[in-house]
Amino acid sequence: MVSLLRFGILATLVTSSGGVLADLKPVADDELSGVVAQAGLTVDYSGQTTLSQFKFENAGAYQVDGITMGGAGVTQAGFSEGYGVNFDDVRVTFDIDSDGVLDVVWQPGISDKIDWGFRADDVTLESSGAKKTALFTNLEAWGFLKEIRRRVNPPAADGSSQGVSTYSEFTIENLTAGASANTVGIEGGYVKGMEPAGFAVLDSTFRPLSAAQSGIGRDTVTLEVHNFAADIGMSNLSIGGVGLGAVTLDNVRVTDTAITLNH
Amino acid sequence: MKGLKKIALVAAVAAAPFAANAELQALNDASMGAVTGQAGVTIDLSANVTIGEIAYEDQGFLAFSDVSISGQGGTDLDDIRLTIDVAGDTTNRDLGTAALGATYLAGAGFDVSGANETAQSVTDGDLVIGLRSQSGLPVDFNLSIGEIFLSKTGSTVGSLQSRANGGTGGTTLVSDLSIDGFLGPIDIVINEESNSLNVNAYFSAEGNLTMPFMGTSLDFELHNRRGATVAGTVAGTDYSFAHAQVDVSVVDSHNAGTALAPNNISALRVNVQDFSGDLDLTNINTGGTESIGNVYMTDLAVRADMVIYGH
């Protein structure tokens, strides 16, 4: 109620031209000291998003149909584990520090991790001639999110942007895709931390590069992967319905890698 | 509840131009007798709003510069009709709007078969604010923002400027944001018995923006022409409305009984009952001068429940 009352008071003040300004008193230094660093915004979030079709179109197209994003319960495997269908228990904080740096942090509220889920009916590629290739069908994934920290960095001394840095800890507990004669099938896919019950780590920065910085003679963007660490695998991979067996990649590390768009 | 009503009434009064007061005539008793139960306020509005700077201060600042709200093409934001009523009981209800939301659109010939709307409940004593056009056509609008940028603590409010714009501010998040769109019916019901208001809005938007900190620019359009759920379209026109319905209320004891800090606090609850439409992101340009392609999202639907408070 306090928030709405404050809004009401603010609206009243804004709309009262030449309002009463008598009896204003200066705030003492010791009173001001208690005010510093008390601002910032917290949002406790619960929700779900559906999308009947996502289509990225260049000359051809990449298309995903029947998307649901929410809690682990949007997948069959996650639902059977007892998870709900909403992406919830999420606490998002927004802070702007004294240097004008914006930090947006996603963390769990009550529990120690947030369950998430994603499912899609079909994933296809389409040529400019409208020929389609099915990649996946009944694609489902669920896992946990421990935190995402996004920082909009301050500009460099010359005023150029230093982009956005993202640090995240997460897992994919179970990734599946239906096996058929036309698609890639996946059973028991996972991306986890290197320690038991640990989280995979991705630390990266996405930033624009000027022509002078890029080395390709024009403006572009780059993704700098400072650190990616995870165990990756699946219990069975099949192509066209034919099983190829298990895949296991232990202790995968990617560091000091820059991917620069050049088109 | 009182707070919500004050907001709405203050906004309505502030928005009202100095209405024509000419030719006022005294009512005799007979004509007064016929007026009972037919009260309410109608405001026909034309406006053009510019704001040099909006600054949100945390430790540093988040600033919006050169904000303007007008009609499309630099015209006034006009053709708006606001109706404000305090509803009576069902035997004495005389709202300025004959119907709310999708029912109003359907009556105007729009296809609303896919609208995902929760019927707004109007009970005795509720404040009902309706936005319609005077002409019957959707209201055209433009929202423009020169820059959205971050700035350090100690910056001078009223003179904030981004580094990119020659100032001493910080990172520019968005520049050259321009949104043209149309407003369909917008209905606000403020409940008399609880600390809550419900906003039900139909609208469309298209425009372009640049995000310098990401080296990315794009065009966008939010509408509802494609897919299985089509709402707010009418044959023979380009009108097509996305839909947003939000319930805003007060949580008096958020986190009560939990170990979460802060706990047992008053907070603002924003329940997004529905946000739906089709979203096109086109001419996406990352860094260079060539587009990397277009993204089309069909039947996007979001439900979210958020509790918002300071820390």
mmCIF file of N, CA and C in Angstrom, chain A residues 1-10, chain B residues 2-4 6-7:
data_model
loop_
_atom_site.group_PDB
_atom_site.id
_atom_site.type_symbol
_atom_site.label_atom_id
_atom_site.label_comp_id
_atom_site.label_asym_id
_atom_site.label_seq_id
_atom_site.Cartn_x
_atom_site.Cartn_y
_atom_site.Cartn_z
ATOM 1 N N MET A 1 0.825 -1.199 0.000
ATOM 2 C CA MET A 1 0.000 0.000 0.000
ATOM 3 C C MET A 1 0.862 1.253 0.000
ATOM 4 N N VAL A 2 2.004 1.124 0.668
ATOM 5 C CA VAL A 2 2.887 2.271 0.757
ATOM 6 C C VAL A 2 3.295 2.750 -0.621
ATOM 7 N N SER A 3 3.613 1.795 -1.517
ATOM 8 C CA SER A 3 4.077 2.167 -2.856
ATOM 9 C C SER A 3 3.021 2.949 -3.614
ATOM 10 N N LEU A 4 1.787 2.480 -3.546
ATOM 11 C CA LEU A 4 0.731 3.148 -4.281
ATOM 12 C C LEU A 4 0.443 4.525 -3.690
ATOM 13 N N LEU A 5 0.500 4.598 -2.388
ATOM 14 C CA LEU A 5 0.282 5.897 -1.771
ATOM 15 C C LEU A 5 1.362 6.872 -2.205
ATOM 16 N N ARG A 6 2.613 6.362 -2.262
ATOM 17 C CA ARG A 6 3.701 7.229 -2.712
ATOM 18 C C ARG A 6 3.460 7.697 -4.130
ATOM 19 N N PHE A 7 2.968 6.780 -4.993
ATOM 20 C CA PHE A 7 2.697 7.138 -6.372
ATOM 21 C C PHE A 7 1.622 8.205 -6.431
ATOM 22 N N GLY A 8 0.597 8.012 -5.607
ATOM 23 C CA GLY A 8 -0.482 8.981 -5.562
ATOM 24 C C GLY A 8 0.023 10.340 -5.127
ATOM 25 N N ILE A 9 0.862 10.339 -4.107
ATOM 26 C CA ILE A 9 1.418 11.600 -3.624
ATOM 27 C C ILE A 9 2.273 12.246 -4.699
ATOM 28 N N LEU A 10 3.086 11.413 -5.390
ATOM 29 C CA LEU A 10 3.931 11.934 -6.462
ATOM 30 C C LEU A 10 3.093 12.566 -7.555
ATOM 31 N N LYS B 2 -7.973 4.138 -1.487
ATOM 32 C CA LYS B 2 -8.021 5.575 -1.657
ATOM 33 C C LYS B 2 -6.877 6.078 -2.522
ATOM 34 N N GLY B 3 -5.693 5.437 -2.340
ATOM 35 C CA GLY B 3 -4.540 5.846 -3.125
ATOM 36 C C GLY B 3 -4.768 5.662 -4.604
ATOM 37 N N LEU B 4 -5.332 4.530 -4.982
ATOM 38 C CA LEU B 4 -5.569 4.257 -6.398
ATOM 39 C C LEU B 4 -6.579 5.237 -6.983
ATOM 40 N N LYS B 6 -7.180 8.210 -5.981
ATOM 41 C CA LYS B 6 -6.570 9.537 -6.096
ATOM 42 C C LYS B 6 -5.710 9.635 -7.342
ATOM 43 N N ILE B 7 -4.959 8.564 -7.622
ATOM 44 C CA ILE B 7 -4.115 8.577 -8.818
ATOM 45 C C ILE B 7 -4.966 8.807 -10.055
#
